[in-house]
Amino acid sequence: MLERVPAKKPVIGIFAVAHGTYWHQFPGLKENMQKYHQDFVALVAKNEVEIVDLGIVDDSITANETAAAFNAKNVNLIFCNMITYATSSVFAPVLRNCDAPMVLTALQPRSAMDYENANTFMQLENDNICSVPEFCGVASRMNKQIYDIIIGTLYHDEKAEAAIREWCLIAKTLRTLKGARIGLMGHVLEAMYDMHTDPTAVFTAFGIHVPLLEIDDLLTEYHKVTDAEIAEQTAIIQEEFDMPEPKSDPVTMKLTEEDLFYAAKAAAALERFRKEYKLDGLAYFYAGAEGSENRKLASSLILGNSMLIARGVPMCGEFDIKTCIAMLIMDTIGIGGSFAEIHPFDFDGNCILVGHDGPHHIQLAQGKPVVRSLKKYHGKEGSGASVEFKLKEGPFTMLGINQTADGSFRFVIGEGISNAGAIPATGNTNTRASYLPDTPTFIKNWCLAGPTHHFAMGTGNYAGTLEKLGKVLGVETIVVGTNQ
């Protein structure tokens, strides 16, 4: 019942490079090159992207026109398709004049030359790698970055297709970040120094605008909620969550009718709020006076937040906009992005509990997520409905974002395994996480990397993708460990 908020498609610029002299020397070669280029474009088109294909560029004049055209279309990534040898003058204007990151693709039509029948024509058809060193050397002289070189064959090459797919995901993330609106509502939870973040620094690093919102803005939408909207959200909650009896924790209760009602009303208000302020995410913290409507509203947001996260709109407690950005990145890549921090070790099982109270990405749950009523939110004011689940078993990736002493952002990345086994029934998420070479060593190294104490968790092994994204964004990146 949770429909995704429509995602923005990335715009991919593609051009092929060649040496114009070949065309009159070898009749038919250009036509073959055009076919190979269209076959490459078809590989990119598999990835739900918008394509700006400017065809073959074989002189510097056309290269300048190509750069202007890519800028006019505001492309998020450029593939320079190395179809044969080309002089660097046909790509340098594009590299110099375009802000979008560039990836070189050198995919041969043949896996090897037919040596018995080889000729110069055949060599030129498969000379995809020949000018890559020249291009890279010129890029270095220009102090410009080529972010990757995809080497392989044009046909039936799963590794090459996976690399293209990865860069399309990075382009999708760049498209999502640029112009996104992640709101800040309320204030930093007192004494959490790592939560303070400058909205101007966020815009500078990621292109994200940060609307500064008040709990009263949400309360205005809360007062507009209709009975039909409450009924709709109640049906979604009852469909998507289990509501079991409590276990050993006296803080928990079976979900009460009152908490269900207020959670459903708050969820409807959040959907109105998201639309009214055109939000792509929200980080918030608000306590409010005891007994006030503001506190009741702030205490009822967890279920609605969790449902929005599952729809692609990250919502973070404790005013943590940095982790909200990490969650947005992971969700855009397609691996989720759940709010987490480290909990007690299980030294007997070489694992550690990883999770958090508050909202989470319920589509990443192992089994049906649970909702419980909590008599108190530990360490915070208020009470109400809360979400409990374990991350899907198998590999996961974690992304933490912090700021360094000079104010720059830093990615801290790691991979682990979500294991089978029990988690405490506390109305919070928890995952039995293990790491290489062993869990205590990884956690020690993670802490020494200086992360924010929160991070985003997503399924699968994506440390390499996030590392490439950090490089494109110009963000310092530390990979603490992987599952390899």
XYZ file of C-alpha atoms in Angstrom:
484
model
C 0.000 0.000 0.000
C 3.052 2.272 0.175
C 3.530 3.911 -3.215
C 6.916 5.429 -3.998
C 7.133 9.163 -4.519
C 8.101 9.576 -8.220
C 11.882 9.783 -8.630
C 13.756 12.238 -10.849
C 15.424 10.636 -13.864
C 19.111 11.414 -14.360
C 20.201 12.997 -17.634
C 23.104 11.119 -19.243
C 25.203 12.787 -21.936
C 26.833 10.433 -24.446
C 29.239 11.162 -27.278
C 31.590 8.992 -29.296
C 35.094 10.060 -30.336
C 36.932 9.200 -33.540
C 39.674 10.377 -35.898
C 38.006 12.021 -38.918
C 40.828 11.143 -41.289
C 39.770 7.493 -41.166
C 36.460 8.079 -42.924
C 37.817 8.737 -46.424
C 40.619 6.233 -45.939
C 38.311 3.346 -45.024
C 34.871 3.504 -46.658
C 32.177 1.918 -44.482
C 34.119 2.368 -41.242
C 32.056 5.357 -40.071
C 28.812 3.489 -40.664
C 30.068 0.569 -38.582
C 31.181 2.943 -35.842
C 27.733 4.545 -35.763
C 26.131 1.139 -35.297
C 28.507 0.223 -32.461
C 27.803 3.557 -30.823
C 24.034 3.016 -30.992
C 24.501 -0.410 -29.435
C 26.366 1.263 -26.572
C 23.596 3.847 -26.170
C 21.138 0.940 -25.912
C 23.155 -0.487 -22.999
C 22.878 2.807 -21.132
C 19.168 3.094 -21.936
C 18.458 -0.079 -19.913
C 18.928 1.937 -16.719
C 15.847 4.205 -16.576
C 17.700 7.349 -17.585
C 17.130 10.236 -19.956
C 19.781 10.224 -22.691
C 21.297 13.111 -24.616
C 23.231 11.371 -27.413
C 25.276 13.701 -29.600
C 26.765 11.007 -31.807
C 30.315 10.924 -33.174
C 32.676 13.830 -32.490
C 35.713 13.810 -34.785
C 37.027 17.395 -34.687
C 37.546 20.133 -32.090
C 34.839 22.421 -33.500
C 32.197 19.738 -32.982
C 33.656 19.046 -29.527
C 33.024 22.651 -28.452
C 29.466 22.442 -29.768
C 28.998 19.168 -27.877
C 30.106 20.732 -24.592
C 27.660 23.607 -25.050
C 24.829 21.183 -25.830
C 25.520 19.061 -22.738
C 25.543 22.164 -20.540
C 22.272 23.338 -22.074
C 20.678 19.997 -21.160
C 22.156 20.101 -17.638
C 23.458 16.533 -17.869
C 24.380 14.708 -14.654
C 27.006 12.378 -16.168
C 28.890 12.095 -19.458
C 29.972 8.868 -21.107
C 32.783 9.424 -23.600
C 32.479 6.389 -25.869
C 35.898 5.405 -27.237
C 34.785 3.728 -30.450
C 38.211 3.909 -32.121
C 41.387 5.943 -31.924
C 40.795 9.696 -31.593
C 43.031 12.671 -30.910
C 42.518 14.283 -27.519
C 41.387 17.542 -29.146
C 37.972 15.968 -29.768
C 37.294 15.339 -26.078
C 39.299 18.037 -24.248
C 36.739 20.846 -24.867
C 33.989 18.675 -23.380
C 36.086 17.798 -20.340
C 37.162 21.403 -19.833
C 33.822 23.114 -20.317
C 31.348 20.696 -18.721
C 30.776 20.410 -14.984
C 29.282 16.907 -15.168
C 31.644 14.039 -14.307
C 33.036 12.082 -17.258
C 33.578 8.340 -17.618
C 35.485 6.800 -20.548
C 34.070 3.593 -22.030
C 36.362 1.363 -24.097
C 34.194 -1.571 -25.172
C 35.466 -3.594 -28.126
C 32.988 -5.161 -30.547
C 35.231 -8.261 -30.674
C 36.698 -10.013 -27.681
C 39.863 -10.582 -29.751
C 41.128 -9.949 -33.272
C 40.554 -12.621 -35.883
C 44.278 -12.973 -36.485
C 44.025 -15.239 -39.531
C 41.872 -12.663 -41.332
C 43.052 -9.490 -39.591
C 43.410 -6.188 -41.405
C 43.716 -2.508 -40.576
C 39.960 -1.960 -40.907
C 39.310 -4.625 -38.268
C 41.949 -3.142 -35.974
C 40.396 0.319 -36.193
C 36.992 -1.181 -35.362
C 38.481 -2.573 -32.150
C 40.946 0.181 -31.257
C 38.791 1.373 -28.354
C 41.597 1.469 -25.784
C 44.241 3.048 -28.038
C 43.732 6.718 -27.134
C 42.696 6.232 -23.494
C 46.260 6.908 -22.219
C 46.390 10.109 -24.301
C 43.043 11.279 -22.948
C 44.062 10.573 -19.359
C 47.400 12.314 -19.819
C 45.713 15.410 -21.245
C 43.155 15.383 -18.424
C 46.023 15.405 -15.944
C 47.659 18.362 -17.709
C 44.333 20.208 -17.581
C 43.926 19.380 -13.869
C 40.584 17.788 -14.717
C 39.257 14.465 -13.480
C 38.264 11.366 -15.423
C 36.300 9.390 -12.874
C 36.443 5.920 -14.361
C 37.426 3.845 -17.401
C 35.101 0.975 -18.269
C 37.085 -1.618 -20.215
C 35.573 -4.712 -21.790
C 33.515 -5.886 -24.727
C 30.447 -4.273 -26.225
C 28.415 -7.479 -26.296
C 27.581 -10.011 -23.560
C 29.891 -8.428 -20.977
C 28.101 -8.531 -17.621
C 30.944 -6.784 -15.803
C 30.893 -3.844 -18.228
C 27.104 -3.594 -18.033
C 27.287 -3.618 -14.225
C 29.802 -0.751 -14.342
C 27.503 1.242 -16.647
C 24.597 0.532 -14.310
C 26.634 1.671 -11.283
C 27.469 4.994 -12.927
C 23.838 5.508 -13.905
C 22.940 5.035 -10.215
C 25.575 7.611 -9.270
C 24.121 9.983 -11.865
C 20.656 9.367 -10.424
C 21.986 10.281 -6.978
C 23.620 13.459 -8.298
C 20.308 14.375 -9.943
C 18.412 13.719 -6.700
C 20.785 15.728 -4.509
C 20.964 18.759 -6.784
C 17.988 20.941 -5.920
C 16.617 18.610 -3.240
C 14.851 20.157 -0.252
C 15.563 18.603 3.148
C 13.834 20.498 5.921
C 15.107 21.164 9.432
C 12.392 21.432 12.078
C 12.891 22.232 15.730
C 16.397 22.234 17.193
C 19.401 20.056 17.984
C 18.932 17.581 20.814
C 20.800 19.284 23.651
C 24.486 18.362 24.028
C 24.816 16.319 20.799
C 27.647 18.360 19.339
C 27.976 16.135 16.273
C 24.432 17.042 15.157
C 25.123 20.724 14.437
C 25.242 21.377 10.693
C 25.433 24.596 8.666
C 22.706 24.701 5.957
C 24.987 26.771 3.718
C 27.647 24.063 3.931
C 24.997 21.477 2.982
C 24.043 23.481 -0.094
C 27.673 24.053 -1.064
C 28.626 20.369 -0.839
C 25.476 18.678 -2.135
C 23.287 21.288 -3.841
C 20.540 20.657 -1.261
C 18.389 23.544 -0.053
C 17.469 23.419 3.646
C 14.082 24.992 4.487
C 14.022 26.000 8.170
C 10.632 24.926 9.489
C 8.668 25.162 12.729
C 6.584 22.533 14.506
C 3.734 25.039 14.101
C 4.009 24.651 10.306
C 3.315 20.938 10.724
C 0.611 21.645 13.305
C -1.187 23.825 10.746
C -1.418 20.820 8.405
C -2.383 18.563 11.334
C -5.455 20.704 11.945
C -6.515 20.296 8.289
C -6.507 16.475 8.374
C -9.885 14.909 7.577
C -11.505 11.766 8.977
C -11.103 10.140 5.554
C -7.341 10.804 5.594
C -7.057 9.313 9.087
C -8.984 6.225 7.954
C -6.707 5.840 4.924
C -3.533 6.026 7.020
C -5.002 3.680 9.635
C -5.651 1.074 6.937
C -2.058 1.366 5.697
C -0.664 0.952 9.222
C -2.859 -2.088 9.902
C -1.780 -3.649 6.593
C 1.955 -2.952 6.824
C 2.655 -3.660 10.529
C 2.168 -6.407 13.099
C 0.898 -5.322 16.510
C 1.936 -8.074 18.965
C 1.568 -8.350 22.713
C 4.515 -7.023 24.752
C 7.350 -9.291 25.849
C 9.926 -8.666 28.564
C 10.286 -4.866 28.400
C 7.885 -3.091 30.810
C 8.268 0.101 28.746
C 6.315 -1.524 25.890
C 2.603 -2.186 25.424
C 0.435 -3.601 22.666
C -0.392 -0.724 20.302
C -3.250 1.222 21.841
C -6.207 2.579 19.901
C -5.252 6.069 21.040
C -1.661 5.765 19.780
C -2.903 4.273 16.490
C -5.298 7.183 16.007
C -2.703 9.864 16.690
C -0.078 8.084 14.581
C -2.503 7.888 11.651
C -3.471 11.541 12.013
C 0.189 12.561 12.215
C 0.966 10.453 9.116
C -1.742 12.275 7.183
C -0.378 15.620 8.405
C 3.140 14.648 7.305
C 1.928 13.848 3.797
C 0.242 17.246 3.609
C 3.381 18.863 5.050
C 5.642 17.115 2.506
C 3.550 18.366 -0.367
C 3.066 21.894 1.004
C 6.814 22.510 1.437
C 7.931 20.291 -1.475
C 10.170 18.287 0.836
C 12.501 15.498 -0.265
C 13.351 14.767 3.374
C 13.135 16.116 6.931
C 15.352 16.111 10.007
C 13.717 17.218 13.245
C 13.715 17.203 17.017
C 11.142 18.831 19.246
C 10.247 18.270 22.894
C 7.477 20.775 23.656
C 5.799 21.577 26.935
C 4.292 18.708 28.906
C 0.690 18.151 27.887
C 0.927 20.474 24.870
C -0.467 19.714 21.433
C 3.005 20.303 19.992
C 4.511 17.540 22.149
C 1.678 15.158 21.302
C 2.234 15.762 17.600
C 6.030 15.383 17.823
C 5.561 12.139 19.776
C 3.246 10.693 17.104
C 5.472 11.043 14.035
C 7.399 7.767 14.053
C 4.934 5.628 12.079
C 4.233 8.315 9.498
C 7.944 8.969 9.154
C 8.656 5.276 8.611
C 6.026 5.075 5.879
C 7.467 8.142 4.138
C 10.972 6.674 4.319
C 9.683 3.542 2.588
C 8.230 5.785 -0.127
C 11.606 7.442 -0.766
C 11.372 10.473 1.549
C 13.964 10.110 4.361
C 12.895 11.324 7.800
C 15.405 11.619 10.643
C 15.013 12.221 14.340
C 17.475 14.059 16.556
C 17.827 16.848 13.962
C 20.377 14.769 12.037
C 20.335 16.234 8.532
C 23.682 14.616 7.676
C 22.256 11.139 8.135
C 19.090 12.252 6.336
C 21.315 13.008 3.331
C 22.984 9.593 3.691
C 19.546 7.940 3.733
C 18.498 9.890 0.622
C 21.667 8.764 -1.170
C 21.107 5.117 -0.288
C 17.425 5.164 -1.177
C 18.195 6.771 -4.540
C 20.730 4.042 -5.306
C 17.971 1.562 -4.507
C 19.297 -0.107 -1.357
C 17.068 1.519 1.267
C 18.634 3.692 3.904
C 17.586 3.086 7.504
C 18.524 5.247 10.504
C 20.995 3.495 12.828
C 23.621 3.689 15.561
C 25.624 1.060 17.440
C 24.039 -0.763 20.412
C 25.404 -3.476 22.771
C 27.906 -6.079 21.580
C 27.094 -9.759 21.438
C 30.629 -10.992 22.069
C 29.414 -14.596 22.166
C 28.201 -14.339 18.579
C 30.921 -11.972 17.245
C 28.247 -9.401 16.395
C 26.815 -6.132 17.619
C 23.268 -4.831 17.729
C 22.800 -1.944 15.300
C 19.610 0.100 15.206
C 17.791 3.077 16.711
C 14.547 4.282 18.130
C 12.281 6.331 15.890
C 11.568 6.043 12.147
C 13.079 3.439 9.836
C 12.950 2.122 6.274
C 10.324 -0.573 6.800
C 10.806 -2.053 3.315
C 14.194 -3.314 4.552
C 12.635 -5.348 7.367
C 13.259 -9.064 7.776
C 9.638 -10.153 7.913
C 6.764 -7.863 8.780
C 7.766 -4.847 10.900
C 6.275 -4.515 14.382
C 4.700 -1.469 15.973
C 4.395 -1.154 19.744
C 3.186 1.526 22.106
C 5.972 2.840 24.323
C 5.204 4.339 27.712
C 8.312 6.503 27.350
C 10.840 7.313 24.632
C 14.081 6.592 26.444
C 16.279 9.687 26.728
C 13.556 11.924 25.248
C 10.249 13.401 26.267
C 6.981 11.881 25.145
C 5.455 8.464 24.450
C 3.507 6.751 21.675
C 3.776 4.294 18.797
C 7.221 3.092 17.746
C 8.638 0.784 15.069
C 10.607 -2.415 15.677
C 12.268 -4.662 13.097
C 15.482 -6.316 12.036
C 17.266 -5.485 8.767
C 16.980 -8.174 6.091
C 19.520 -10.947 6.619
C 22.542 -10.792 4.343
C 25.129 -8.184 3.352
C 24.557 -4.510 4.109
C 26.357 -1.206 3.585
C 26.575 1.688 6.037
C 27.196 5.347 5.202
C 27.984 7.936 7.832
C 28.461 11.629 7.038
C 30.379 13.901 9.371
C 32.165 17.230 9.189
C 35.882 17.719 9.761
C 37.625 20.478 11.704
C 37.570 22.811 8.699
C 33.831 22.244 8.147
C 34.194 19.938 5.135
C 32.006 16.854 4.909
C 33.387 13.342 5.150
C 31.895 10.010 4.083
C 32.611 7.062 6.377
C 31.670 3.790 4.682
C 31.604 0.158 5.748
C 30.048 -3.189 4.897
C 28.780 -5.927 7.195
C 26.418 -8.879 7.464
C 22.945 -8.924 9.020
C 22.666 -12.268 10.800
C 19.788 -14.488 11.885
C 18.921 -14.489 15.570
C 16.891 -12.751 18.232
C 16.694 -9.017 18.833
C 15.312 -7.327 21.968
C 11.574 -6.540 21.819
C 11.960 -2.911 22.860
C 9.969 -1.159 20.162
C 13.207 -0.107 18.463
C 14.999 -1.531 15.426
C 17.987 -3.766 15.977
C 20.126 -5.870 13.654
C 22.659 -8.545 14.587
C 25.574 -7.108 12.606
C 28.948 -8.754 12.108
C 32.038 -7.433 10.336
C 35.463 -8.430 9.044
C 38.114 -9.123 10.271
C 36.082 -9.337 13.485
C 33.316 -7.160 14.863
C 35.165 -5.401 17.737
C 38.074 -4.482 15.427
C 35.749 -3.059 12.781
C 33.760 -1.037 15.327
C 36.978 0.338 16.816
C 38.186 1.412 13.363
C 34.756 2.856 12.526
C 34.857 5.032 15.643
C 38.434 6.124 14.963
C 37.339 7.346 11.512
C 35.392 10.092 13.305
C 31.817 9.511 12.116
C 28.615 11.131 13.297
C 27.157 8.653 15.796
C 24.266 7.941 13.409
C 24.583 6.358 9.978
C 22.366 5.005 7.212
C 22.116 1.259 6.510
C 21.200 -0.243 3.143
C 21.120 -3.785 1.792
C 23.894 -5.236 -0.382
C 27.579 -4.463 -0.917
C 27.796 -0.883 -2.196
C 30.917 0.552 -0.561
C 32.579 0.913 -3.967
C 29.634 2.821 -5.426
C 29.505 5.204 -2.473
C 33.271 5.708 -2.652
C 32.938 6.733 -6.313
C 30.078 9.088 -5.421
C 32.203 10.726 -2.738
C 34.973 11.264 -5.274
C 32.573 12.891 -7.744
C 31.148 15.145 -5.022
C 34.633 16.100 -3.821
C 33.880 14.702 -0.353
C 36.670 13.063 1.639
C 35.869 9.356 1.889
C 37.088 6.680 4.295
C 36.225 3.014 3.692
C 36.620 1.314 7.060
C 36.018 -2.235 5.834
C 34.160 -4.351 3.293
C 32.798 -7.890 3.089
C 35.577 -8.930 0.683
